[in-house]
Each structure stands twice: as C-alpha cells, then as structure tokens.
C-alpha cells in the first residue's frame, strides 16, 4: 500500500507538550526572533527543537547534526519517547486560522514517490526541488534513528470518503493528545486508530488508491522533507537484500494526509524577499522580460514592495499559460546567479514580508494565491509547479513536529 499503518511514538506523560512541539523547520527563515523565542519557551525541557534543524541555522548544520542524532538516541533510551500507537494511524484535528483541519497520520511508501523531473509516480512532488536544501537534511537523516513529520499530503477526495467520516467516530478512539501549540500555533488533538478500526481504514485507503488512477497523493507542505527521505532511501537500499528492501522501516515516511476539498485547506502564496539590491529592480526585471518576448503591463499579478513603504503593481503581457510566479522565478534564479552579492528568501505572509523589508532594506515580491481547484489538473498536465509556489495556510498554521517514528 502507498499509505499504510505504522508504529508511532509520542512523549511520555511527564513531558510538557507545549514545549515539545515545534513548528516545521522551513518556517521563519529570515526572522531569528521567532526561533529565539522558541528556544526560550523550550528551555532545557525535552523538545523537538533538539531533534530538528531549523533552516535559519543551516550554516551551523555541521556542528548541530551530530547533536541532533545523539538527542534522538537519548530520548529513546531514557523513555522520553515511547510507543503510543501499534500498527495504526492517528486522526488529527488542528485549529488553524482557517478553521479545524482534519488529517490522517500514517506511513508513506517512498517507492511510490519521485521528485525527479519527467517522472510520473503515484505520489507527486508539487513544486521544483531546491537541491541545495537536501544535503544538510540528508546528513541528519542518514544517521538518524527517528523521523518527525511535518509533511502534508493532499488527497483529491471530493466525495469526502476518507478523513471526514473519522470525525464522527473519534470518540470511539483513544485520545493521545489535546493541547495548545506555542507561538500562536493554535490547538491540536489526536486519536489513535488501531486494531479493527485500522484494518477498515487500510481497506478504504486501498480502494481510494485504486480509484485514483494516475495520481493518488500530492505533496502539499514538506516537499523537501519527502525529497530528502527519498534520497536517503535510494542510497540505503542499494546495499540491502530484496527482503530487506521490502521491510526496512526507512522505506516509509511518517506523513499526514489532508483532503484538498476541505474548506480549511486554503492556498496561500509564498512571497520572495531579495536582499542586496544595487539597482532599480523593476527596470532590471523589465529588461529581461523584453529579451524574452514579454513586457510589464497594468495589473496586480505581481507587487514589488520597498523599504520606504512604496510599492508597484504589474501584470505580465505575453506569458501565455505560464504562471506569473513561474516567469518571476526563472528571472530571479538567473539574476541571483549573475549577481552573487544577492540573496533570496521565501517568506510566508505579507505582514512578514513587510516587516523584513522595512527592517533590512530588501525588496519584497508579492504574489496572488493559486486557485486550489486547478491544483491536481496542473500537476497532471505539467508536472511540478515552480519551487515555493504555494503554502497551505499561513506561517503559523504550518504543521508542528510532535509524533515520531523509528527508521533504524
């Protein structure tokens, strides 16, 4: 099966879950104050902050990787983490800014996923992979005994056959956790699905997988985490026997399925912030467009924002079926490669962009949200979207690290 039951670990009853659960590592990458506050909240208590590498600290990955791997072993050895679910799933409810998001946590078969361009697996990458983000994560995972999930997988379930029925059944399941997340993260609760209930769910998953056809699941959040897990698995399996390949725990990855058709799934754009600009950025972009048969025209597809509070809105004429973001990203990649003094960051939320721009003198580039109704058709027709095209919800709505699974 592509998505199956598994053994899942959680902290023991003495661990403060508000200090334990920390937001996904790829958030607030230009806002060190968020992570400093997270460190203050967690303090010396057991925390997933000690098991993951926030991308804001990628430059320190070398010295932190060994520490992270040792913390994983320590939390297993001293009983901080214990088996909470045996060969089952977790039904999750998360209060977000858009409402209650329901999901199903289980194990994804990495043999059914591929992020390489031109491939058509049953589980699709949905955006271009930034290859430079994989090696630091690989260094952690290749020697890790645990994995912690922040991946959200989108299911195209218009009839709401998988997750929604679980809400009505949740009181018959064993509750695992129920608490407020730190730093405006909302509220989260989870219930164990085991035994006969898990077996019924496996049958339903198998039916939906067969019905889905070409694409069963698509990565919503956490594209680079899946890509890292896949890369590590490909390296590992080359030294395994066929039987070991079939049963090795690293073949699967802990992830959460959510329904694309849930009212709580809201696509938010991921904006760009460009640091180190030394010329008129609008003129530079316009020159490149003209060289490629396009031009700026009146509209609001793209907004440049500046440190003085000013902004300029444009649309792109001559782009055909290309998304405005795809055109902009192609130029940004070339522009940053040519001008090595520049740096580019991907930021969730207009307010966060405005704050960074005002404080740093950078230039913000704002996009409109993608219509989620076009999501699966776009993936099926054209493959992965441009890197960092969309986000599910706001920055504070990103999945928190909470549960864990053994991969060694």
Coordinates of C-alpha atoms in Angstrom, one line a residue:
X1 CA 0.0 0.0 0.0
X2 CA 1.1 3.5 -0.7
X3 CA -0.1 4.9 2.6
X4 CA -0.3 2.4 5.5
X5 CA -0.5 1.9 9.2
X6 CA 2.7 2.0 11.3
X7 CA 4.1 2.2 14.9
X8 CA 4.1 5.8 16.2
X9 CA 6.0 7.3 19.1
X10 CA 4.9 10.1 21.4
X11 CA 6.5 11.7 24.5
X12 CA 5.7 10.2 27.8
X13 CA 3.0 11.7 30.1
X14 CA 5.5 13.7 32.1
X15 CA 6.7 15.8 29.0
X16 CA 5.2 19.3 28.6
X17 CA 3.8 19.0 25.0
X18 CA 3.7 22.8 24.6
X19 CA 7.5 22.8 25.0
X20 CA 7.9 19.6 23.0
X21 CA 6.0 20.6 19.8
X22 CA 7.8 23.0 17.5
X23 CA 6.9 24.4 14.1
X24 CA 8.3 23.0 10.8
X25 CA 11.9 23.7 10.2
X26 CA 11.4 25.7 7.0
X27 CA 9.4 28.5 8.6
X28 CA 10.6 32.0 9.7
X29 CA 13.9 31.6 7.9
X30 CA 14.5 35.4 8.0
X31 CA 13.1 36.0 11.5
X32 CA 15.6 34.9 14.1
X33 CA 13.5 36.4 16.8
X34 CA 10.8 33.6 16.3
X35 CA 13.4 30.9 16.9
X36 CA 15.0 32.7 19.8
X37 CA 11.6 32.8 21.5
X38 CA 11.1 29.1 20.7
X39 CA 14.4 28.4 22.4
X40 CA 13.2 30.4 25.4
X41 CA 9.9 28.5 25.6
X42 CA 11.5 25.1 25.3
X43 CA 14.4 25.9 27.6
X44 CA 16.0 22.7 29.0
X45 CA 12.9 20.6 28.6
X46 CA 12.6 17.8 26.1
X47 CA 11.7 19.3 22.8
X48 CA 11.6 18.5 19.1
X49 CA 13.7 21.7 18.7
X50 CA 16.5 19.5 19.8
X51 CA 15.7 16.8 17.2
X52 CA 15.3 19.0 14.1
X53 CA 17.4 21.7 12.3
X54 CA 15.5 25.0 11.6
X55 CA 16.7 26.2 8.2
X56 CA 17.7 29.6 9.7
X57 CA 20.6 27.6 11.3
X58 CA 21.6 25.8 8.1
X59 CA 25.1 27.4 8.2
X60 CA 25.6 25.6 11.5
X61 CA 24.4 22.3 10.2
X62 CA 27.8 20.6 10.6
X63 CA 28.1 21.0 14.3
X64 CA 24.4 20.5 15.1
X65 CA 23.8 17.3 13.1
X66 CA 25.7 15.0 15.5
X67 CA 24.0 16.7 18.4
X68 CA 20.6 16.1 16.9
X69 CA 21.3 12.4 16.2
X70 CA 22.5 11.9 19.8
X71 CA 19.4 13.6 21.2
X72 CA 17.3 11.1 19.3
X73 CA 19.1 8.2 20.8
X74 CA 18.9 9.8 24.2
X75 CA 15.1 10.4 24.1
X76 CA 14.6 6.7 23.1
X77 CA 17.0 5.4 25.8
X78 CA 15.6 7.4 28.7
X79 CA 11.9 6.8 27.8
X80 CA 11.2 10.4 26.8
X81 CA 9.6 8.8 23.6
X82 CA 7.5 5.7 23.9
X83 CA 5.3 3.7 21.6
X84 CA 1.9 5.3 21.6
X85 CA 0.3 3.6 18.5
X86 CA 0.9 0.0 17.4
X87 CA 0.4 -0.7 13.7
X88 CA -2.1 2.1 13.4
X89 CA -2.8 5.7 12.4
X90 CA -3.5 8.9 14.2
X91 CA -6.6 11.0 13.4
X92 CA -5.5 14.7 13.9
X93 CA -7.6 17.8 14.4
X94 CA -5.8 21.1 14.3
X95 CA -7.4 24.5 15.0
X96 CA -5.9 26.9 12.4
X97 CA -6.6 30.4 11.2
X98 CA -9.0 28.9 8.6
X99 CA -10.8 26.6 11.0
X100 CA -10.3 23.0 12.1
X101 CA -8.1 21.0 9.7
X102 CA -8.6 17.2 10.0
X103 CA -5.9 14.8 8.9
X104 CA -4.7 11.2 9.0
X105 CA -1.1 10.4 10.1
X106 CA 0.4 7.2 8.7
X107 CA 3.4 5.9 6.7
X108 CA 4.1 6.8 3.1
X109 CA 5.9 4.3 0.8
X110 CA 8.8 6.2 -0.7
X111 CA 9.0 3.7 -3.6
X112 CA 5.8 5.4 -4.9
X113 CA 7.3 8.9 -4.8
X114 CA 9.9 10.6 -7.1
X115 CA 10.9 14.3 -7.3
X116 CA 12.9 14.0 -10.5
X117 CA 11.7 16.0 -13.4
X118 CA 9.8 13.9 -16.0
X119 CA 8.8 11.1 -13.6
X120 CA 5.1 10.3 -13.0
X121 CA 4.8 8.4 -9.7
X122 CA 1.5 7.9 -7.8
X123 CA 2.7 10.3 -5.2
X124 CA 3.8 13.6 -6.8
X125 CA 6.1 16.3 -5.9
X126 CA 4.2 19.6 -6.4
X127 CA 7.0 22.1 -6.8
X128 CA 10.5 22.3 -8.1
X129 CA 13.0 20.9 -5.6
X130 CA 15.8 23.3 -4.4
X131 CA 18.6 20.8 -4.4
X132 CA 20.8 22.8 -2.1
X133 CA 18.3 22.3 0.7
X134 CA 18.6 18.5 0.6
X135 CA 22.3 17.7 1.7
X136 CA 22.1 19.3 5.2
X137 CA 18.9 17.4 5.8
X138 CA 20.4 14.2 4.4
X139 CA 23.3 14.5 6.9
X140 CA 20.8 14.3 9.7
X141 CA 18.5 11.6 8.3
X142 CA 21.2 9.2 7.1
X143 CA 22.3 8.5 10.6
X144 CA 19.1 9.3 12.4
X145 CA 17.2 6.7 14.4
X146 CA 14.0 8.7 14.3
X147 CA 11.9 10.8 11.9
X148 CA 9.5 13.5 12.8
X149 CA 6.7 14.6 10.4
X150 CA 5.8 18.0 9.0
X151 CA 4.7 16.7 5.6
X152 CA 1.1 17.3 4.5
X153 CA -0.1 15.1 1.6
X154 CA -3.1 16.3 -0.4
X155 CA -5.8 13.8 -1.3
X156 CA -8.3 14.6 -4.1
X157 CA -11.3 13.3 -2.3
X158 CA -14.3 15.4 -3.4
X159 CA -16.7 12.9 -2.0
X160 CA -15.0 13.1 1.4
X161 CA -14.8 9.3 1.9
X162 CA -11.6 9.0 4.0
X163 CA -10.9 11.6 6.6
X164 CA -14.3 13.3 7.2
X165 CA -16.0 10.1 8.5
X166 CA -13.3 9.8 11.1
X167 CA -14.5 13.0 12.8
X168 CA -17.8 11.3 13.7
X169 CA -16.0 8.3 15.0
X170 CA -13.3 10.0 17.0
X171 CA -14.9 9.5 20.4
X172 CA -14.6 5.8 19.9
X173 CA -10.9 6.1 19.5
X174 CA -8.3 6.5 22.3
X175 CA -7.3 10.2 22.7
X176 CA -3.5 10.7 22.6
X177 CA -3.0 14.4 23.0
X178 CA -5.0 17.6 23.3
X179 CA -3.2 20.9 23.9
X180 CA -2.4 24.4 22.7
X181 CA 0.7 24.8 20.4
X182 CA 3.3 27.5 21.2
X183 CA 3.6 30.9 19.4
X184 CA 0.1 31.3 18.0
X185 CA 0.2 27.8 16.6
X186 CA -3.5 27.1 17.5
X187 CA -4.8 23.9 19.2
X188 CA -4.2 20.3 18.3
X189 CA -5.7 17.0 19.3
X190 CA -5.1 13.4 18.2
X191 CA -6.7 10.0 18.5
X192 CA -5.2 6.5 17.9
X193 CA -6.8 4.3 15.3
X194 CA -5.7 0.7 15.9
X195 CA -6.9 -2.9 15.6
X196 CA -10.1 -3.5 13.6
X197 CA -10.6 0.3 13.0
X198 CA -7.2 0.5 11.5
X199 CA -7.8 -2.5 9.3
X200 CA -11.1 -1.0 8.0
X201 CA -9.2 2.2 7.2
X202 CA -6.5 0.3 5.3
X203 CA -9.2 -1.2 3.1
X204 CA -10.7 2.2 2.4
X205 CA -7.2 3.6 1.6
X206 CA -6.6 0.7 -0.8
X207 CA -9.9 1.4 -2.5
X208 CA -9.2 5.1 -2.9
X209 CA -5.7 4.3 -4.2
X210 CA -7.1 2.0 -6.9
X211 CA -9.8 4.6 -7.8
X212 CA -7.4 7.5 -8.0
X213 CA -5.7 6.4 -11.3
X214 CA -2.5 8.3 -12.2
X215 CA -2.1 10.4 -9.1
X216 CA -3.1 9.2 -5.6
X217 CA -1.4 11.9 -3.4
X218 CA 0.4 15.1 -4.0
X219 CA 2.8 16.9 -1.6
X220 CA 1.1 19.9 0.0
X221 CA 3.7 21.0 2.5
X222 CA 7.1 19.5 3.1
X223 CA 8.3 18.8 -0.5
X224 CA 11.9 19.0 0.6
X225 CA 11.5 16.7 3.5
X226 CA 10.0 14.0 1.3
X227 CA 12.8 14.6 -1.3
X228 CA 15.4 14.1 1.5
X229 CA 13.8 10.9 2.8
X230 CA 13.6 9.6 -0.8
X231 CA 17.3 10.4 -1.5
X232 CA 18.4 8.8 1.7
X233 CA 16.3 5.7 1.0
X234 CA 17.7 5.3 -2.5
X235 CA 21.3 5.3 -1.1
X236 CA 20.4 2.9 1.7
X237 CA 18.5 0.4 -0.4
X238 CA 21.4 -0.2 -2.8
X239 CA 23.1 -2.2 0.0
X240 CA 20.1 -4.2 1.0
X241 CA 18.7 -7.6 0.0
X242 CA 15.3 -7.8 -1.7
X243 CA 13.7 -8.9 1.5
X244 CA 15.4 -6.1 3.5
X245 CA 14.2 -3.6 0.9
X246 CA 10.6 -4.8 1.3
X247 CA 10.6 -4.5 5.1
X248 CA 13.2 -1.8 6.1
X249 CA 11.5 1.0 8.1
X250 CA 13.3 3.7 6.2
X251 CA 11.4 2.8 3.1
X252 CA 8.4 4.6 4.6
X253 CA 8.0 8.1 5.9
X254 CA 5.6 9.5 8.5
X255 CA 3.3 12.0 6.9
X256 CA -0.3 13.4 7.3
X257 CA -3.0 13.1 4.6
X258 CA -5.4 16.0 4.3
X259 CA -8.3 16.5 1.9
X260 CA -7.8 19.1 -0.8
X261 CA -11.5 19.7 -0.8
X262 CA -11.6 20.6 2.9
X263 CA -12.8 24.2 3.5
X264 CA -9.9 24.6 5.8
X265 CA -7.3 23.9 3.1
X266 CA -6.5 27.5 2.0
X267 CA -3.7 28.0 -0.5
X268 CA -1.5 31.0 0.5
X269 CA 1.2 32.4 -1.8
X270 CA 4.8 32.2 -0.8
X271 CA 6.4 35.5 -1.4
X272 CA 10.0 36.4 -2.2
X273 CA 12.4 38.8 -0.5
X274 CA 15.5 39.8 -2.4
X275 CA 18.5 41.2 -0.3
X276 CA 21.4 43.2 -1.5
X277 CA 19.8 45.0 -4.5
X278 CA 22.0 47.6 -6.1
X279 CA 19.9 48.8 -9.0
X280 CA 16.3 49.5 -9.9
X281 CA 14.8 46.1 -9.6
X282 CA 11.7 46.8 -11.7
X283 CA 13.8 48.1 -14.6
X284 CA 16.1 45.0 -14.4
X285 CA 13.1 42.7 -14.5
X286 CA 11.6 44.7 -17.4
X287 CA 14.8 44.4 -19.4
X288 CA 14.8 40.6 -19.0
X289 CA 11.1 40.3 -20.0
X290 CA 11.7 42.3 -23.2
X291 CA 14.6 40.0 -24.1
X292 CA 12.2 37.1 -23.7
X293 CA 9.3 38.5 -25.7
X294 CA 7.3 39.7 -22.7
X295 CA 6.6 43.0 -21.0
X296 CA 5.0 44.6 -18.0
X297 CA 1.5 46.0 -18.2
X298 CA -1.1 47.3 -15.8
X299 CA -2.4 44.8 -13.4
X300 CA -1.9 43.2 -10.0
X301 CA -0.3 39.8 -10.7
X302 CA 3.0 40.8 -9.0
X303 CA 3.7 43.6 -6.5
X304 CA 7.2 44.9 -5.7
X305 CA 7.4 46.4 -2.1
X306 CA 10.2 48.7 -0.9
X307 CA 11.7 49.7 2.5
X308 CA 10.3 53.3 2.2
X309 CA 6.7 51.8 2.2
X310 CA 6.2 52.2 -1.5
X311 CA 5.0 49.5 -3.9
X312 CA 4.5 48.9 -7.6
X313 CA 1.9 46.5 -9.1
X314 CA 2.2 44.8 -12.5
X315 CA 0.9 42.1 -14.8
X316 CA 3.0 40.3 -17.4
X317 CA 2.0 40.5 -21.0
X318 CA 3.0 37.7 -23.4
X319 CA 3.4 35.0 -20.7
X320 CA 0.9 32.6 -22.4
X321 CA -0.1 29.8 -20.0
X322 CA 2.9 30.3 -17.7
X323 CA 2.0 31.4 -14.2
X324 CA 3.3 34.9 -13.2
X325 CA 5.3 33.3 -10.4
X326 CA 6.9 30.9 -12.9
X327 CA 8.1 33.8 -15.0
X328 CA 9.4 35.7 -12.0
X329 CA 11.2 32.7 -10.5
X330 CA 13.0 31.9 -13.8
X331 CA 14.3 35.5 -13.8
X332 CA 15.2 35.5 -10.1
X333 CA 17.3 32.3 -10.5
X334 CA 19.2 33.8 -13.4
X335 CA 19.5 37.3 -11.8
X336 CA 20.8 35.9 -8.4
X337 CA 23.2 33.6 -10.2
X338 CA 24.7 36.5 -12.2
X339 CA 24.9 38.8 -9.1
X340 CA 26.5 36.8 -6.4
X341 CA 26.1 39.6 -3.8
X342 CA 22.3 39.0 -3.8
X343 CA 20.4 36.6 -1.6
X344 CA 16.9 35.3 -1.9
X345 CA 14.5 34.1 0.7
X346 CA 11.0 32.6 0.5
X347 CA 8.6 34.1 3.1
X348 CA 5.0 33.2 4.2
X349 CA 2.6 36.1 4.8
X350 CA 2.5 39.6 3.5
X351 CA 3.0 41.0 7.0
X352 CA 6.2 39.1 7.5
X353 CA 7.5 40.4 4.1
X354 CA 6.7 44.0 5.0
X355 CA 8.5 43.6 8.4
X356 CA 11.6 42.1 6.8
X357 CA 11.7 44.7 4.0
X358 CA 11.3 47.6 6.4
X359 CA 14.0 46.4 8.8
X360 CA 16.6 45.2 6.2
X361 CA 16.1 47.5 3.2
X362 CA 15.4 44.4 1.0
X363 CA 12.8 44.3 -1.8
X364 CA 9.6 42.2 -1.4
X365 CA 7.9 40.4 -4.3
X366 CA 4.3 39.6 -3.6
X367 CA 2.1 37.1 -5.5
X368 CA -1.6 36.2 -5.5
X369 CA -2.8 32.8 -4.2
X370 CA -3.2 29.8 -6.6
X371 CA -6.8 28.5 -7.1
X372 CA -6.8 25.1 -5.5
X373 CA -9.3 23.8 -7.9
X374 CA -6.6 23.9 -10.6
X375 CA -4.1 22.1 -8.4
X376 CA -4.5 18.4 -9.5
X377 CA -5.1 19.3 -13.2
X378 CA -2.0 21.5 -13.2
X379 CA 0.1 18.7 -11.7
X380 CA -1.2 16.1 -14.0
X381 CA -0.8 18.3 -17.1
X382 CA 2.6 19.9 -16.4
X383 CA 4.4 18.2 -13.6
X384 CA 5.8 20.0 -10.6
X385 CA 5.0 23.7 -10.1
X386 CA 7.7 26.3 -9.7
X387 CA 9.5 26.0 -6.4
X388 CA 7.8 27.6 -3.4
X389 CA 4.6 28.3 -5.4
X390 CA 2.1 27.9 -2.5
X391 CA 1.6 27.2 1.1
X392 CA -1.3 25.6 3.0
X393 CA -2.4 28.3 5.3
X394 CA -0.4 31.0 7.0
X395 CA 3.1 30.6 8.5
X396 CA 1.6 30.0 12.0
X397 CA -0.6 27.2 10.5
X398 CA 2.3 25.0 9.4
X399 CA 2.5 21.6 10.9
X400 CA 4.3 21.2 14.2
X401 CA 6.7 18.4 14.9
X402 CA 5.0 16.2 17.5
X403 CA 4.9 12.5 16.7
X404 CA 7.9 10.3 15.8
X405 CA 8.8 7.0 14.2
X406 CA 11.8 4.7 14.2
X407 CA 13.6 4.4 10.9
X408 CA 16.6 2.3 12.1

